[in-house]
Structures are given as structure tokens and as C-alpha cells.
Coordinates of C-alpha atoms and ligand atoms in Angstrom, one line a residue:
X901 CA 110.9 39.3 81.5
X902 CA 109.8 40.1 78.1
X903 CA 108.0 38.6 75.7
X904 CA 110.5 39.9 72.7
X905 CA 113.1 37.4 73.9
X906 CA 110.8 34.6 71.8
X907 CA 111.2 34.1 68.6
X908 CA 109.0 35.3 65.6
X909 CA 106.7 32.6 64.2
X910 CA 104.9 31.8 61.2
X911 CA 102.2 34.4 60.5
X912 CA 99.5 31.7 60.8
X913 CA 100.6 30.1 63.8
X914 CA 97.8 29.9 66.6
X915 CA 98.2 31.1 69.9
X916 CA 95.5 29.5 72.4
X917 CA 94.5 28.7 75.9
X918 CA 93.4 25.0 77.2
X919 CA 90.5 24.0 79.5
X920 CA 88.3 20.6 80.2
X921 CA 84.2 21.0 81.1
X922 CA 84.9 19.0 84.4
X923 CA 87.4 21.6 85.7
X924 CA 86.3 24.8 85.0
X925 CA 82.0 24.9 84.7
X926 CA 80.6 23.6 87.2
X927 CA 76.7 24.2 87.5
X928 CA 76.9 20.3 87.9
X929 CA 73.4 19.9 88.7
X930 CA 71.9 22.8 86.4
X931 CA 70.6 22.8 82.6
X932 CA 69.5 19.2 82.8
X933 CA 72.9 18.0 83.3
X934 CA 73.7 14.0 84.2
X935 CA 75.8 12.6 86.6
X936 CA 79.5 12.0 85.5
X937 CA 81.9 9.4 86.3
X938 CA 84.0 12.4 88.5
X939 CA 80.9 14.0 90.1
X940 CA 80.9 10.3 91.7
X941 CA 84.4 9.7 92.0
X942 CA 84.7 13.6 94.0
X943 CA 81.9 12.6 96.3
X944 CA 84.1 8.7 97.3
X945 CA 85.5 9.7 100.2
X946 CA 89.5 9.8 100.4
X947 CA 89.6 10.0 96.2
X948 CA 90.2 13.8 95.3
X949 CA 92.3 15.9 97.9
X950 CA 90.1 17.9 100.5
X951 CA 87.0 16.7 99.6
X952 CA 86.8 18.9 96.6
X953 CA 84.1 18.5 94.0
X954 CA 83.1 20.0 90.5
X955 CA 79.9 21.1 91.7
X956 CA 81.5 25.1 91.0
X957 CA 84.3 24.8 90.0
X958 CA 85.3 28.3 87.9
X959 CA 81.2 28.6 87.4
X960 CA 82.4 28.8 83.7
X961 CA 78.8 27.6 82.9
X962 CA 77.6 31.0 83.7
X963 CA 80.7 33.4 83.8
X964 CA 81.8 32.2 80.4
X965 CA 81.0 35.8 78.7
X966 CA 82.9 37.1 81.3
X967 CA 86.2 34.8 80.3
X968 CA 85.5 35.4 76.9
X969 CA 85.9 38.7 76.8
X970 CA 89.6 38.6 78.8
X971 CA 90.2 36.5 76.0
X972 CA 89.7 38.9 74.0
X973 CA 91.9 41.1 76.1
X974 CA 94.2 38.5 76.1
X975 CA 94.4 38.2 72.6
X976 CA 94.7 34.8 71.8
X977 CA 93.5 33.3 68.0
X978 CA 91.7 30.3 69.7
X979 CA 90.0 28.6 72.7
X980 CA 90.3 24.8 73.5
X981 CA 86.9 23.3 75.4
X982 CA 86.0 20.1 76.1
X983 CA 82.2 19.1 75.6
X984 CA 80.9 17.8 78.9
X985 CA 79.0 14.1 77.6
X986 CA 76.6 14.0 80.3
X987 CA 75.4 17.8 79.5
X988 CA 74.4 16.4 76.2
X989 CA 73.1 12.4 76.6
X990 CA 72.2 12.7 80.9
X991 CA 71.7 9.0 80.5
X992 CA 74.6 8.4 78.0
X993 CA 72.4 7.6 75.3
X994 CA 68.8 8.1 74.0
X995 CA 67.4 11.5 75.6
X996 CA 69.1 14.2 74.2
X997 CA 69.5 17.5 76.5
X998 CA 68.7 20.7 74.4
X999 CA 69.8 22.6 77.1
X1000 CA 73.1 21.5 77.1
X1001 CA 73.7 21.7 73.4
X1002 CA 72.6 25.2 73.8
X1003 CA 74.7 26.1 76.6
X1004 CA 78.0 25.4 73.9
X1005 CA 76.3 27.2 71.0
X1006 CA 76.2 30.5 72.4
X1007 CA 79.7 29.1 73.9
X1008 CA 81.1 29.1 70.4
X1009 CA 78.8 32.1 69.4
X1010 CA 80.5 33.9 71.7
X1011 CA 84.0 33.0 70.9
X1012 CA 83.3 33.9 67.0
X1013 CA 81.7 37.4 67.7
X1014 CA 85.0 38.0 69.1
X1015 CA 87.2 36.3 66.6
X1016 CA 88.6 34.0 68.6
X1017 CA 88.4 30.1 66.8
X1018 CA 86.7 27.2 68.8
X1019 CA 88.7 23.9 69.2
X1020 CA 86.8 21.8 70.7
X1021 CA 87.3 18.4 72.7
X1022 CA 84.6 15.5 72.8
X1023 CA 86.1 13.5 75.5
X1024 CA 88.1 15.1 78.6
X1025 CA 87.4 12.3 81.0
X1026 CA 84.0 13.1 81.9
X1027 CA 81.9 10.2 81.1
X1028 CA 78.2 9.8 82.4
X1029 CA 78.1 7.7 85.1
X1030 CA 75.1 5.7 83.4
X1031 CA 77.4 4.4 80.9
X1032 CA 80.1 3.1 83.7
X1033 CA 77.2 1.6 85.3
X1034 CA 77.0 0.0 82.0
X1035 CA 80.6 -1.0 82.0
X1036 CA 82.5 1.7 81.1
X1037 CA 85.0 1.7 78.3
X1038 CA 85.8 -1.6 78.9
X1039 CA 82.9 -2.0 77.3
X1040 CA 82.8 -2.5 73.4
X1041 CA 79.2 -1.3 73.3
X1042 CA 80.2 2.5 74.2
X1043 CA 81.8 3.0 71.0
X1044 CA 78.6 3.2 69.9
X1045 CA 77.5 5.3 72.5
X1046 CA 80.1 7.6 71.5
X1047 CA 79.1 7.7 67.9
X1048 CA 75.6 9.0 68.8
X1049 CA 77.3 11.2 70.8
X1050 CA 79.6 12.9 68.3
X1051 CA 76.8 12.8 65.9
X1052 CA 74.7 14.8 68.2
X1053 CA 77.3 17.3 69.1
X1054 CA 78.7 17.7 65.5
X1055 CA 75.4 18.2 63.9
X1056 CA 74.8 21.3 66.0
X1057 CA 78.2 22.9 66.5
X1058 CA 79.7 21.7 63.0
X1059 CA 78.8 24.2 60.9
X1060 CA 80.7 26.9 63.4
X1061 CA 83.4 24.2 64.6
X1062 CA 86.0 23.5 62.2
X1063 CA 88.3 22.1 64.9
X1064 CA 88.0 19.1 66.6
X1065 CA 89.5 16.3 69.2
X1066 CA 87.9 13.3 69.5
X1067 CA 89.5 12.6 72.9
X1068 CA 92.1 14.0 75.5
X1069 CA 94.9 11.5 76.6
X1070 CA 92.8 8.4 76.5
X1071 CA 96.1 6.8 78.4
X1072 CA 95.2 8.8 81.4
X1073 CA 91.5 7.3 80.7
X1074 CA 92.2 4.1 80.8
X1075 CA 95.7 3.3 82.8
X1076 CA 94.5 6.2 85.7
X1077 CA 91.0 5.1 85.2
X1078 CA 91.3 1.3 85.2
X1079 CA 94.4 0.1 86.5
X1080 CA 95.8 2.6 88.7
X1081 CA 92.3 3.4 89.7
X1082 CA 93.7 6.9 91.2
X1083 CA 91.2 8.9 88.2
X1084 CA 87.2 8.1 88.2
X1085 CA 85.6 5.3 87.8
X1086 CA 88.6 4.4 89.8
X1087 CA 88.9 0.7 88.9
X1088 CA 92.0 -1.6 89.3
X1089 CA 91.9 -4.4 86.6
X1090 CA 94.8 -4.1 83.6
X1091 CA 92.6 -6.6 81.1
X1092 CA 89.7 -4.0 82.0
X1093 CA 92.3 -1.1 81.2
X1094 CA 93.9 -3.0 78.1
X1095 CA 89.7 -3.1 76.7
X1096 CA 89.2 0.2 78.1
X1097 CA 92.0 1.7 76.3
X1098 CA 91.3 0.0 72.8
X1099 CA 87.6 1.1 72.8
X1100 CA 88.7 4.5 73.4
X1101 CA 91.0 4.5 70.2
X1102 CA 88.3 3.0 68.6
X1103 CA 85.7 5.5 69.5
X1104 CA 88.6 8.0 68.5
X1105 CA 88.2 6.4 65.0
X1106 CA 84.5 6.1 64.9
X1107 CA 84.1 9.7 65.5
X1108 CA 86.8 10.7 62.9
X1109 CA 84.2 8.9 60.5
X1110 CA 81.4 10.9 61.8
X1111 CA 83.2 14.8 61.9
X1112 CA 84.2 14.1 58.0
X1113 CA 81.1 13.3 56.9
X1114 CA 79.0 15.5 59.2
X1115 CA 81.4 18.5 58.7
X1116 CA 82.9 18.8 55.0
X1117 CA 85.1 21.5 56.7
X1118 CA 86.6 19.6 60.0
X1119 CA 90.1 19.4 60.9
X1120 CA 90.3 16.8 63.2
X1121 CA 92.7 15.1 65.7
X1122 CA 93.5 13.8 69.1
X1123 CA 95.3 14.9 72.3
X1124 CA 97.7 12.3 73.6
X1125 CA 100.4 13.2 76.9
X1126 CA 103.5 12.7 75.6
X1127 CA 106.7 13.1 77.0
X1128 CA 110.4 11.3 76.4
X1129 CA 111.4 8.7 79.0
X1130 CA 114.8 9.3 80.0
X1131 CA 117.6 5.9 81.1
X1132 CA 118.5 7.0 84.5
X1133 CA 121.3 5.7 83.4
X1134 CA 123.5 4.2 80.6
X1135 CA 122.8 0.4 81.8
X1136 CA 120.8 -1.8 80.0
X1137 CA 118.4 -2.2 82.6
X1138 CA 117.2 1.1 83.0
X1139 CA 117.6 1.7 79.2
X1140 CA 115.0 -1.5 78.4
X1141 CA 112.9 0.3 81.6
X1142 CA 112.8 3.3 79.6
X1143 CA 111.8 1.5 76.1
X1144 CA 109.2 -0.8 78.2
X1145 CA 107.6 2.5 79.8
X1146 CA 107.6 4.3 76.1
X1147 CA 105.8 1.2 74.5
X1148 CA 102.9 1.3 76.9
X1149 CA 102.4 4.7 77.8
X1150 CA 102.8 6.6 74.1
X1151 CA 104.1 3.6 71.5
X1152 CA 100.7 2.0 72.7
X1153 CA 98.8 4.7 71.7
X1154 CA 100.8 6.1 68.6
X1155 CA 101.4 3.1 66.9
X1156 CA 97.6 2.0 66.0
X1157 CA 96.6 5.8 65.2
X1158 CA 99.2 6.4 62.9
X1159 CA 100.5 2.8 61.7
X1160 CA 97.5 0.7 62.2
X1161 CA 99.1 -1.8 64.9
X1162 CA 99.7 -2.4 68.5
X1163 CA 103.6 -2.1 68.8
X1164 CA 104.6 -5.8 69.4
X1165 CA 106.8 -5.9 72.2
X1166 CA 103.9 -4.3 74.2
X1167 CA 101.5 -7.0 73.0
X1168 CA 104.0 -10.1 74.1
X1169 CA 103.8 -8.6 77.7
X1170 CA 100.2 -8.5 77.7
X1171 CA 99.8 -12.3 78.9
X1172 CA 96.2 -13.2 78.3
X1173 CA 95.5 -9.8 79.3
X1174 CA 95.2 -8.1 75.6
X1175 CA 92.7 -6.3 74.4
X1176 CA 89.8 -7.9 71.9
X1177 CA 90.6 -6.8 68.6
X1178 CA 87.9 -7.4 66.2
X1179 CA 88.4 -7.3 62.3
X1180 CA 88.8 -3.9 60.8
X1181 CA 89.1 -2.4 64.4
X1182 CA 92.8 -1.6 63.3
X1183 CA 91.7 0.5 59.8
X1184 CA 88.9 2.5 61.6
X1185 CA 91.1 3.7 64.8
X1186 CA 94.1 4.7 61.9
X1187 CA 91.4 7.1 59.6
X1188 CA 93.7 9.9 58.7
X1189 CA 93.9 12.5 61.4
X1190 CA 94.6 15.9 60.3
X1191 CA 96.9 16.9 63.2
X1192 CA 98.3 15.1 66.8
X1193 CA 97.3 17.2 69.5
X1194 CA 100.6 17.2 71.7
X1195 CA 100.0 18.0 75.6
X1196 CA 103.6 18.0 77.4
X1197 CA 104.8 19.2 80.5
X1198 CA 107.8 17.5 81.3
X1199 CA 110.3 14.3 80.7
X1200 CA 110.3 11.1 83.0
X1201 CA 113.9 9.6 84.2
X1202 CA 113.3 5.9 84.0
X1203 CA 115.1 3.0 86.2
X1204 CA 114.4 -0.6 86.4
X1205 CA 113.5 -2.1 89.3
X1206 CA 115.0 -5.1 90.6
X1207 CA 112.7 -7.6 88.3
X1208 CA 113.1 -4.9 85.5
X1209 CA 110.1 -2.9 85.5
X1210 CA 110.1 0.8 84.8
X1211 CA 110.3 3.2 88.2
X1212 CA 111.1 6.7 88.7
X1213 CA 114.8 7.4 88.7
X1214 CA 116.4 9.9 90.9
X1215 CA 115.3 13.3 90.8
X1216 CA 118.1 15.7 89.6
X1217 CA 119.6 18.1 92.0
X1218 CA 120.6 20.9 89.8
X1219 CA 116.8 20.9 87.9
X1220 CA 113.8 22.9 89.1
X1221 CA 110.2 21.4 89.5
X1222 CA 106.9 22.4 89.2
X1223 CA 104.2 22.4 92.2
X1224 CA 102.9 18.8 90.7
X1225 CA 106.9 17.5 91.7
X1226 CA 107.2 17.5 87.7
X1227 CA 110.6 18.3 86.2
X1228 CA 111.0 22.0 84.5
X1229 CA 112.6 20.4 81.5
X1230 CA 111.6 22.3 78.3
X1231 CA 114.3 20.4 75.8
X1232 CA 111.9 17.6 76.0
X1233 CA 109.3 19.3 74.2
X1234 CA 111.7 20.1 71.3
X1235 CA 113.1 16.6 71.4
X1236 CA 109.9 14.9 71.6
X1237 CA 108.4 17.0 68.7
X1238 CA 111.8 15.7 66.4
X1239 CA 110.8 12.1 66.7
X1240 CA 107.2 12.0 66.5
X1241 CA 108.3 14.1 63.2
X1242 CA 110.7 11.6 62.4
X1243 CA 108.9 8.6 63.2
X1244 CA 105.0 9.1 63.0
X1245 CA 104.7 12.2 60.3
X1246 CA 101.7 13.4 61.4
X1247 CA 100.3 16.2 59.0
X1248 CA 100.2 18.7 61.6
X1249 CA 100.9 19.0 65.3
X1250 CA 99.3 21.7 67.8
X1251 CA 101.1 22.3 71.1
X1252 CA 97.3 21.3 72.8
X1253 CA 98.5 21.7 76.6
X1254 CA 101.8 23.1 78.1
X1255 CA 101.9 24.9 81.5
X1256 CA 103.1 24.5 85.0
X1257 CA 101.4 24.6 88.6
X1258 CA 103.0 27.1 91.1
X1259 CA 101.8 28.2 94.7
X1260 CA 100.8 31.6 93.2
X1261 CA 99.1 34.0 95.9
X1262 CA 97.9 37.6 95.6
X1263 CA 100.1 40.3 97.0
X1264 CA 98.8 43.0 98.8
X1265 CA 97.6 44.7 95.8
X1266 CA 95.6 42.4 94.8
X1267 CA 98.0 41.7 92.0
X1268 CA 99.5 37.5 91.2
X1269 CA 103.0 37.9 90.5
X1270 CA 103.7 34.6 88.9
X1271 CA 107.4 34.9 87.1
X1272 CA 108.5 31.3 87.7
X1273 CA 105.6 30.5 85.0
X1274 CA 106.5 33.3 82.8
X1275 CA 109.8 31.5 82.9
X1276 CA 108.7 28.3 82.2
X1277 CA 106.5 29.7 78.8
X1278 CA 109.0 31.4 77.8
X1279 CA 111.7 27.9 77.6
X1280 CA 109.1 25.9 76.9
X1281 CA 107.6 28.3 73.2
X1282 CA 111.3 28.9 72.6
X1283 CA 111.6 24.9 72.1
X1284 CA 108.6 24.8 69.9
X1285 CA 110.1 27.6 68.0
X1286 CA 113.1 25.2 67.8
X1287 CA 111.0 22.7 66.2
X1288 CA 109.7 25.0 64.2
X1289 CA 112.9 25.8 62.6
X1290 CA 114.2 22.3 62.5
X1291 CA 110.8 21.7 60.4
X1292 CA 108.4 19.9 62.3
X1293 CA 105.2 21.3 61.0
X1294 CA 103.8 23.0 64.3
X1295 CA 100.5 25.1 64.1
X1296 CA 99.8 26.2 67.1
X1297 CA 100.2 26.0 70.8
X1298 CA 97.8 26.4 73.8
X1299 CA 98.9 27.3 77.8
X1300 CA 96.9 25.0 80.0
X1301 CA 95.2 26.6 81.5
X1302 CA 93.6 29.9 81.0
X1303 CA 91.8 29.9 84.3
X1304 CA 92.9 27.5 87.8
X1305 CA 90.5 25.1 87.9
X1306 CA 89.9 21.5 89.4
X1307 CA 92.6 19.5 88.9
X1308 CA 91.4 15.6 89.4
X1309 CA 92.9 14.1 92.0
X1310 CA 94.4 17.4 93.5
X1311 CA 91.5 19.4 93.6
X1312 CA 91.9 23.5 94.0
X1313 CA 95.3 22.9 95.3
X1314 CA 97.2 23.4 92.1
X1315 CA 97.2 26.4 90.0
X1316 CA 97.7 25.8 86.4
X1317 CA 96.0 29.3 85.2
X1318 CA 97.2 32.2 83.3
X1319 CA 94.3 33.9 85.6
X1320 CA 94.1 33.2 89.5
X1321 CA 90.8 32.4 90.6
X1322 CA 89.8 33.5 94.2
X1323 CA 87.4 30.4 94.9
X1324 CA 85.3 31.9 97.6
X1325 CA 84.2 34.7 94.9
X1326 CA 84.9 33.4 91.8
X1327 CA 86.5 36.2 91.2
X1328 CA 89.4 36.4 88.3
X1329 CA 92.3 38.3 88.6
X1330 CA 94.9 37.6 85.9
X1331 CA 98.5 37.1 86.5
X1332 CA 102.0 38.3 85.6
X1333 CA 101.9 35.6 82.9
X1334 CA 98.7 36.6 81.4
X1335 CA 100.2 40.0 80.6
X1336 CA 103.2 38.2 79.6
X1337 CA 101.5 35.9 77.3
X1338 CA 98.8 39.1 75.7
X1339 CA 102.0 40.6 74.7
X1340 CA 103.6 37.9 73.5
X1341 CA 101.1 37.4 70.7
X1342 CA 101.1 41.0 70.1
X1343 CA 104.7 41.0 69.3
X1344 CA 104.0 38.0 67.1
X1345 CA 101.4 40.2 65.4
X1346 CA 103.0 42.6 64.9
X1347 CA 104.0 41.6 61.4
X1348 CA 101.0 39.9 60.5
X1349 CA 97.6 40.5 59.0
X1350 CA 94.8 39.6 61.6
X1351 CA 94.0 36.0 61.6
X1352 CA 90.2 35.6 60.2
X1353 CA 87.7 32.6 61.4
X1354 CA 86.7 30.2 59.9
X1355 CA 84.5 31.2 56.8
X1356 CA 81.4 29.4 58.3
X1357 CA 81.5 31.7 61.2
X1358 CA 78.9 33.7 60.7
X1359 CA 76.2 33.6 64.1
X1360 CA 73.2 31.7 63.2
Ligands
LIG2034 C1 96.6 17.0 81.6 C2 95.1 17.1 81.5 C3 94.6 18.4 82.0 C4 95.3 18.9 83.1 C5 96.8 18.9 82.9 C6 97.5 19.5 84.1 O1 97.0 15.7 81.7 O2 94.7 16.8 80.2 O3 93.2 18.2 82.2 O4 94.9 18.3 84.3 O5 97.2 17.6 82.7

């Protein structure tokens, strides 16, 4: 398939790849590192598929010049990271872990000696376990925690970071986290997961605070999963199933960012279960962002059950799915980048994660042949071009992932990466859709001057 079938973008536009700290670096016990919530959670018996851990991982912690530099090959503008907490704070707070902080400067070093721009995540789910033993996000003390956090990390990397998300999908966070209790810590209390998930919005807006004062030059956001919910049907019931589902699991979420309030007909289902909501906790979690990180994958069909609650509807026969049983469904994307256009305006959206998990394996030359994801890329950019056209102001857009890596609850069984990794070596060997993807961006090159870093880029 080729990558001239996708259409041209805006000279500026930024082509990326996605990762997380927990699932690609491993080295969990090296450089002074603390225990995380998931290095406990992997090691609970019966919690993550196979017994698998983050202890490895992709050994990004000490291979990361080598993955820089394909990269490079690759060709991409910018890198998406998360910032592992307990590699910074072992103990959550107080001691701070110079090794850690170290580990991500000559991370983003790196990345600027070969012109590719850091965007980097405070919060991908990896919290130290000292601070769950503390409570957790449920609570209200760790917004603090995260504030000396953010500090910390921002007054190192800020003057070579201009990019920055406070947190990645703090509904996964809290619902997986604290109600569903199928994520680490693994808890199963929804007034713990209502708390959990308004201290995480607030910590959002308390470290907004902190990048624009630490670093004049930040452009900051969020990374929320977003998808649209879909009526299984035309009937009332499954159409209220669908609204019901949209109001907790993005309306939730969107509403206090960008509006400054819970939407109400989530509230009146809370029962005595809603989260405490101090004065001027509203103002700080909607600070100005400067863009919405958007990380899709596919759309949800929605039916009530029989006492009206949202369930999965049918699957449909005639549409493909992913190795996660998640619906090939690319319109979503362009629909779903219409209406947060339409009803929350952010400034600026990124594409922050969009990719697919297939079984890919190595043929007998060595070589991943991966053209169901090439596929899927190619439907899903053409729907951001879409948006593009139609307006919505999209900046950029980064394939999760660049490398297969741990994926939570499923371990090494899926393969989200651009470039297979062979566990047992750690070797990489980069697919079909890496190719794909490197000339992809070339063609969108072609007629455009070379995208320069960020003025402040210089090494140190
Ligand atoms: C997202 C996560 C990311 C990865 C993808 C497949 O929800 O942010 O870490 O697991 O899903």
C-alpha cells in the first residue's frame, strides 16, 4: 500500500510515535528506582496475563540510543514519553533520585541532537506504591505530591521541554484503577474512584500552574481516551445507555477541563457517592490548556440493559477488529474530532495515541509483514486529514506505539509497535508499517522546509 494515497497536510503538522515508562523501560530495580503501583500489581498473582512483569520490558532504559536513532531513520518530528514518578520521588515525595532525572535528560538530549521534539507525559499510570500505601488518588493529599513532583521534573527538563501532558487518560486511572479494579492498585470502590478521579483532574490543574510558571515557553495539555458511543439501536433505551456511558466516561472528564463543571446528569447519579469538591477546585482543574491530547482507537456500540444501564451492543458482522476485540472503525476518529471542535473548542488538538494490536510474527526472513496495520493508519490519518479540512485545528498525530511493549493487563501478548520486539533478545526488527509510516512523512515533506526544535534546544 502506499503512503501517497494520504493526503498532504499542513507544513507544520507533527508526525510522532507514543510510548509510557511502565511499558517499554524496564530496569525496574536499577538507577535508584521505587516501587510502582504496577510492579505490585504484575507480581498479584492472576492480575496481568502470564505472569508478565515490567521488570524488562523493551530495556528502553538502556537501549534508548538505540531507538532513538531508528527514530531518526524513521523520521518522525517528535517522541511522546511518559516520566516514570517513582524514578524521580522512590518514596513519592521528599528524596529526590538524581539518577532518575538524569536518566531523561540525556533522554531528551538525545532526541534534540537528532532533531526530533520531546513531548513528554507526567503521569502514565505509574504511581509509587508509597503513595497508594498512603491512599492513592483517592487521596486529596497527592495533589500535592504531584506538584512537588512536576516541580522537580519541570525544573530540570523545562528548559529543553516545551511540550507537556500532565496526565494520560486519568479515566483509565481511576474507573480501571478503582472501581473496576482490573488496572493497579486494583481497588473496587466507585466513591474511592469518584475522589480518585477528581484529584487526578485536579493534580492536572495544579501542574498546569507549575509548567507556566516554571517554563515561560510550555505548551501544555492532557491525554484523555475518547471515543463516540454508538445506540445499538434507534430506541430510547439504548440511546439514554449511550448518553449515560458518554457522561461518565469523556463528559466527566471534558466538562470540568474545559467548562469548569461536572456535567449534571452524571452528578444526580452519583448518590452520596460524589466526589469532594472544595472551593476553587473547579477554576484550578479548568487553567487554559494549550491543546487536548486525543488518544482513539475505536467507537463503542451501546445497549441498555434491562434496568437501563450502558452494555456492549452486538458486535457487527460486516466490520473488522483489532487483536484487543476493538472495532476497526476509523470514521469515529473524524466524527469525534467534529464535536469536541464543536462543543469544547480546545485551542489545539494532537492525535496523542492511535494504533491497532495484530498477531504479527516474523517470516522466515526475519522480516514482520504487518499490512492489516498499515491499513488501519492509513483510514485512520485519512480521517484526521478529514478533520483537518473540515477545520478542526489538528497539530499533530502519534502511532502508539513505536515499539511492542507491556500492555497492562495483557502483558507481551499484544503488539501495538511500529517495531516488533523479539522478547527473548530484545532485539528490534521494524515492520511493514514502519516503512510505511517513514515514507509517509517523507511524502509529507516533500514540500516543506525541515521542521526546527524548539529554540531552547541547544544540549546543556
Ligand atoms: C491506551 C494507553 C496506552 C496503551 C494503549 C493501547 O489506553 O494509554 O498505554 O495501552 O491504550
Amino acid at each position: 500500500m502506499s503512503s501517497d494515497n494520504v493526503t498532504q497536510f499542513p507544513a507544520d503538522f507533527v508526525w510522532g510515535a507514543a510510548t509510557a515508562s511502565f511499558q517499554i523501560e524496564g530496569a525496574a530495580h536499577e538507577g535508584g528506582r521505587g516501587e510502582s503501583i504496577w510492579d505490585r500489581f504484575c507480581a498479584t498473582p492472576g492480575k496481568v496475563r502470564n505472569g508478565d512483569t515490567g521488570e524488562v520490558a523493551c530495556d528502553f532504559y538502556h537501549r534508548y540510543p538505540e531507538d532513538v536513532e531508528l527514530m531518526q531513520e524513521l523520521g518522525i518530528d517528535a517522541f511522546r514519553f511518559s516520566i516514570a514518578w517513582p524514578r524521580i520521588l522512590p518514596d513519592g515525595r521528599g528524596r529526590v533520585n538524581e539518577e532518575g532525572l538524569d536518566f531523561y535528560d540525556r533522554l531528551v538530549d538525545e532526541l534534540l541532537e537528532r532533531g526530533i521534539r520531546p513531548f513528554a507525559t507526567l503521569y502514565h499510570w505509574d504511581l509509587p506504591q508509597a503513595l497508594e500505601d498512603l491512599g492513592g488518588w483517592p487521596n486529596r493529599d497527592i495533589v500535592d505530591a504531584f506538584g512537588e513532583y512536576t516541580e522537580i521534573v519541570a525544573g530540570r527538563l523545562g528548559d529543553r521541554v516545551e511540550h507537556w501532558l500532565t496526565l494520560n487518560e486519568p479515566r483509565v486511572a481511576a474507573w480501571l484503577g478503582y472501581l473496576q479494579g482490573t488496572h493497579a492498585p486494583g481497588r473496587t470502590s466507585r466513591a474511592d474512584a469518584l475522589a480518585a478521579s477528581h484529584h487526578l483532574l485536579l493534580a492536572h490543574g495544579r501542574a498546569v500552574e507549575i509548567l507556566r510558571r516554571a517554563v515561560p515557553a510550555a505548551t501544555v495539555g492532557i491525554a484523555l481516551d475518547l471515543h463516540p458511543f454508538h445506540p445499538a439501536s434507534s430506541s430510547d433505551g439504548d440511546r439514554e445507555a449511550a448518553t449515560w456511558l458518554d457522561g461518565f466516561e469523556h463528559r466527566w472528564f471534558l466538562d470540568p477541563i474545559f467548562r469548569g463543571e461536572y456535567p449534571a446528569d452524571v452528578l444526580t447519579r452519583l448518590d452520596g457517592d460524589a466526589p469532594p469538591v472544595h472551593d476553587g477546585d473547579l477554576e484550578s482543574i479548568s487553567a487554559p490548556i494549550d491543546f487536548l491530547g486525543v488518544n482513539n482507537y475505536s467507537r463503542q456500540v451501546v445497549a441498555a440493559g434491562p434496568d437501563g444501564s450502558p452494555r456492549e451492543g452486538a458486535r457487527d458482522p460486516e466490520a473488522s477488529y483489532t487483536d484487543m476485540g476493538w472495532e476497526v472503525y476509523p470514521d469515529g476518529l473524524f466524527e469525534l474530532l467534529v464535536r469536541l471542535r464543536d462543543e469544547y473548542a480546545p485551542p489545539s488538538i494532537y492525535i496523542t495515541e492511535n494504533g491497532a494490536a495484530f498477531t504479527d510474527v516474523r517470516g522466515h526472513d526475519g522480516s514482520v509483514r504487518d499490512p492489516e496495520r498499515v491499513a488501519f493508519f492509513e483510514a485512520y490519518i485519512d480521517a484526521v486529514g478529514r478533520a483537518v479540512a473540515e477545520g478542526v485545528p489538528v497539530h499533530g498525530y502519534f502511532v502508539w506505539s513505536l515499539l511492542d511493549n507491556f500492555e497492562w493487563t495483557w502483558g507481551y501478548g499484544k503488539r501495538f509497535g511500529i517495531v516488533y520486539v523479539d522478547y527473548p533478545t530484545l532485539e528490534r526488527v521494524p515492520k511493514g508499517s514502519f516503512y510505511w509510516y517513514r515514507d509517509l512523512i517523507a511524502a509529507q515533506r516533500r514540500d516543506r522546509p525541515p521542521v526546527s526544535v524548539s529554540p531552547a534546544s541547544t544540549r546543556r
